[in-house]
């Protein structure tokens, strides 16, 4: 496990290529700016979203050799704001003890790498 606390948009410091889990606490503008960096693109150039389980239904994927395997689906969690126009896999609310009745949204995305 490697935890990096840095400017998320500075790709000279942060290499997202092998990241499997990302937690982003950014305002909507920040999420718009970082989406193209952290959201892997498919071969056709489009961004890919996998099903909620993140599992492939293809039986041929089981026969691939280790060097041919892709990274597991990337899980991206955002706090307070979702990626705009992007369906999330799951949405939960995080209650906070110091503020009665408050519950802040947390969004989960499974993204095919």
mmCIF file of C-alpha atoms in Angstrom:
data_model
loop_
_atom_site.group_PDB
_atom_site.id
_atom_site.type_symbol
_atom_site.label_atom_id
_atom_site.label_comp_id
_atom_site.label_asym_id
_atom_site.label_seq_id
_atom_site.Cartn_x
_atom_site.Cartn_y
_atom_site.Cartn_z
ATOM 1 C CA UNK A 1 0.000 0.000 0.000
ATOM 2 C CA UNK A 2 1.297 3.413 -0.920
ATOM 3 C CA UNK A 3 -0.420 6.538 0.328
ATOM 4 C CA UNK A 4 0.423 9.771 -1.447
ATOM 5 C CA UNK A 5 -0.672 13.125 -0.128
ATOM 6 C CA UNK A 6 0.128 15.700 -2.793
ATOM 7 C CA UNK A 7 -1.368 18.025 -5.359
ATOM 8 C CA UNK A 8 -3.523 15.521 -7.245
ATOM 9 C CA UNK A 9 -3.154 17.422 -10.517
ATOM 10 C CA UNK A 10 0.658 17.441 -10.433
ATOM 11 C CA UNK A 11 1.462 14.380 -12.534
ATOM 12 C CA UNK A 12 5.201 14.916 -12.034
ATOM 13 C CA UNK A 13 4.652 13.903 -8.383
ATOM 14 C CA UNK A 14 1.730 11.487 -8.673
ATOM 15 C CA UNK A 15 1.769 8.508 -11.082
ATOM 16 C CA UNK A 16 -1.751 7.092 -11.368
ATOM 17 C CA UNK A 17 -0.878 4.335 -13.859
ATOM 18 C CA UNK A 18 -0.789 1.529 -11.266
ATOM 19 C CA UNK A 19 -3.307 2.937 -8.793
ATOM 20 C CA UNK A 20 -6.152 0.580 -7.957
ATOM 21 C CA UNK A 21 -7.923 2.725 -5.343
ATOM 22 C CA UNK A 22 -8.238 6.521 -5.229
ATOM 23 C CA UNK A 23 -9.946 8.709 -2.650
ATOM 24 C CA UNK A 24 -10.705 12.210 -3.907
ATOM 25 C CA UNK A 25 -12.039 15.027 -1.751
ATOM 26 C CA UNK A 26 -12.405 17.737 -4.357
ATOM 27 C CA UNK A 27 -14.966 20.351 -5.330
ATOM 28 C CA UNK A 28 -16.804 19.702 -8.636
ATOM 29 C CA UNK A 29 -14.317 21.847 -10.595
ATOM 30 C CA UNK A 30 -11.421 19.774 -9.202
ATOM 31 C CA UNK A 31 -13.177 16.538 -10.187
ATOM 32 C CA UNK A 32 -13.671 17.890 -13.735
ATOM 33 C CA UNK A 33 -9.955 18.711 -13.951
ATOM 34 C CA UNK A 34 -8.703 15.388 -12.593
ATOM 35 C CA UNK A 35 -11.121 13.032 -14.351
ATOM 36 C CA UNK A 36 -9.055 12.880 -17.547
ATOM 37 C CA UNK A 37 -5.985 12.015 -15.473
ATOM 38 C CA UNK A 38 -7.366 9.306 -13.150
ATOM 39 C CA UNK A 39 -10.087 7.787 -15.351
ATOM 40 C CA UNK A 40 -8.394 5.220 -17.623
ATOM 41 C CA UNK A 41 -9.334 5.227 -21.272
ATOM 42 C CA UNK A 42 -10.241 2.158 -23.310
ATOM 43 C CA UNK A 43 -8.464 1.305 -26.556
ATOM 44 C CA UNK A 44 -11.074 3.308 -28.470
ATOM 45 C CA UNK A 45 -10.345 6.374 -26.342
ATOM 46 C CA UNK A 46 -13.606 6.291 -24.414
ATOM 47 C CA UNK A 47 -13.768 6.134 -20.663
ATOM 48 C CA UNK A 48 -14.894 2.742 -19.383
ATOM 49 C CA UNK A 49 -17.154 2.021 -16.433
ATOM 50 C CA UNK A 50 -17.461 -1.575 -15.234
ATOM 51 C CA UNK A 51 -20.411 -3.200 -13.533
ATOM 52 C CA UNK A 52 -20.913 -2.901 -9.787
ATOM 53 C CA UNK A 53 -19.034 -6.125 -9.062
ATOM 54 C CA UNK A 54 -16.081 -5.144 -11.202
ATOM 55 C CA UNK A 55 -15.860 -8.691 -12.516
ATOM 56 C CA UNK A 56 -15.447 -9.702 -16.106
ATOM 57 C CA UNK A 57 -18.044 -12.065 -17.541
ATOM 58 C CA UNK A 58 -15.588 -13.376 -20.108
ATOM 59 C CA UNK A 59 -14.268 -16.857 -19.383
ATOM 60 C CA UNK A 60 -11.310 -16.225 -21.703
ATOM 61 C CA UNK A 61 -9.913 -13.717 -19.200
ATOM 62 C CA UNK A 62 -9.169 -16.595 -16.833
ATOM 63 C CA UNK A 63 -6.781 -18.208 -19.302
ATOM 64 C CA UNK A 64 -4.547 -15.172 -19.773
ATOM 65 C CA UNK A 65 -0.948 -15.402 -18.656
ATOM 66 C CA UNK A 66 0.315 -13.176 -15.861
ATOM 67 C CA UNK A 67 2.075 -10.782 -18.226
ATOM 68 C CA UNK A 68 -1.138 -10.332 -20.253
ATOM 69 C CA UNK A 69 -3.324 -9.531 -17.244
ATOM 70 C CA UNK A 70 -4.653 -6.054 -16.836
ATOM 71 C CA UNK A 71 -4.760 -4.260 -13.532
ATOM 72 C CA UNK A 72 -7.911 -4.913 -11.520
ATOM 73 C CA UNK A 73 -10.728 -2.401 -11.916
ATOM 74 C CA UNK A 74 -9.809 0.931 -10.388
ATOM 75 C CA UNK A 75 -12.031 2.003 -7.540
ATOM 76 C CA UNK A 76 -12.491 5.725 -7.173
ATOM 77 C CA UNK A 77 -14.204 7.181 -4.129
ATOM 78 C CA UNK A 78 -15.282 10.806 -4.059
ATOM 79 C CA UNK A 79 -16.468 12.640 -0.972
ATOM 80 C CA UNK A 80 -19.107 15.380 -1.034
ATOM 81 C CA UNK A 81 -19.313 15.677 -4.844
ATOM 82 C CA UNK A 82 -19.761 13.160 -7.681
ATOM 83 C CA UNK A 83 -18.165 13.160 -11.109
ATOM 84 C CA UNK A 84 -20.604 15.087 -13.284
ATOM 85 C CA UNK A 85 -22.622 13.111 -15.847
ATOM 86 C CA UNK A 86 -21.016 9.860 -14.709
ATOM 87 C CA UNK A 87 -23.037 7.077 -13.107
ATOM 88 C CA UNK A 88 -21.655 5.860 -9.799
ATOM 89 C CA UNK A 89 -21.604 2.235 -8.656
ATOM 90 C CA UNK A 90 -22.760 3.060 -5.150
ATOM 91 C CA UNK A 91 -23.664 6.051 -3.001
ATOM 92 C CA UNK A 92 -23.600 6.082 0.788
ATOM 93 C CA UNK A 93 -23.946 8.785 3.407
ATOM 94 C CA UNK A 94 -21.328 9.338 6.074
ATOM 95 C CA UNK A 95 -22.756 10.602 9.353
ATOM 96 C CA UNK A 96 -20.624 12.852 11.502
ATOM 97 C CA UNK A 97 -20.828 12.862 15.286
ATOM 98 C CA UNK A 98 -20.032 16.548 15.724
ATOM 99 C CA UNK A 99 -23.004 17.699 13.642
ATOM 100 C CA UNK A 100 -26.335 16.124 14.571
ATOM 101 C CA UNK A 101 -28.434 15.082 11.602
ATOM 102 C CA UNK A 102 -25.687 15.710 9.062
ATOM 103 C CA UNK A 103 -24.737 13.022 6.553
ATOM 104 C CA UNK A 104 -22.315 13.685 3.712
ATOM 105 C CA UNK A 105 -22.385 11.757 0.419
ATOM 106 C CA UNK A 106 -19.648 9.334 -0.585
ATOM 107 C CA UNK A 107 -19.643 8.008 -4.175
ATOM 108 C CA UNK A 108 -17.977 4.821 -5.414
ATOM 109 C CA UNK A 109 -16.962 4.216 -9.026
ATOM 110 C CA UNK A 110 -15.531 0.993 -10.486
ATOM 111 C CA UNK A 111 -13.533 1.843 -13.582
ATOM 112 C CA UNK A 112 -12.106 -0.698 -16.024
ATOM 113 C CA UNK A 113 -8.356 -0.311 -16.423
#
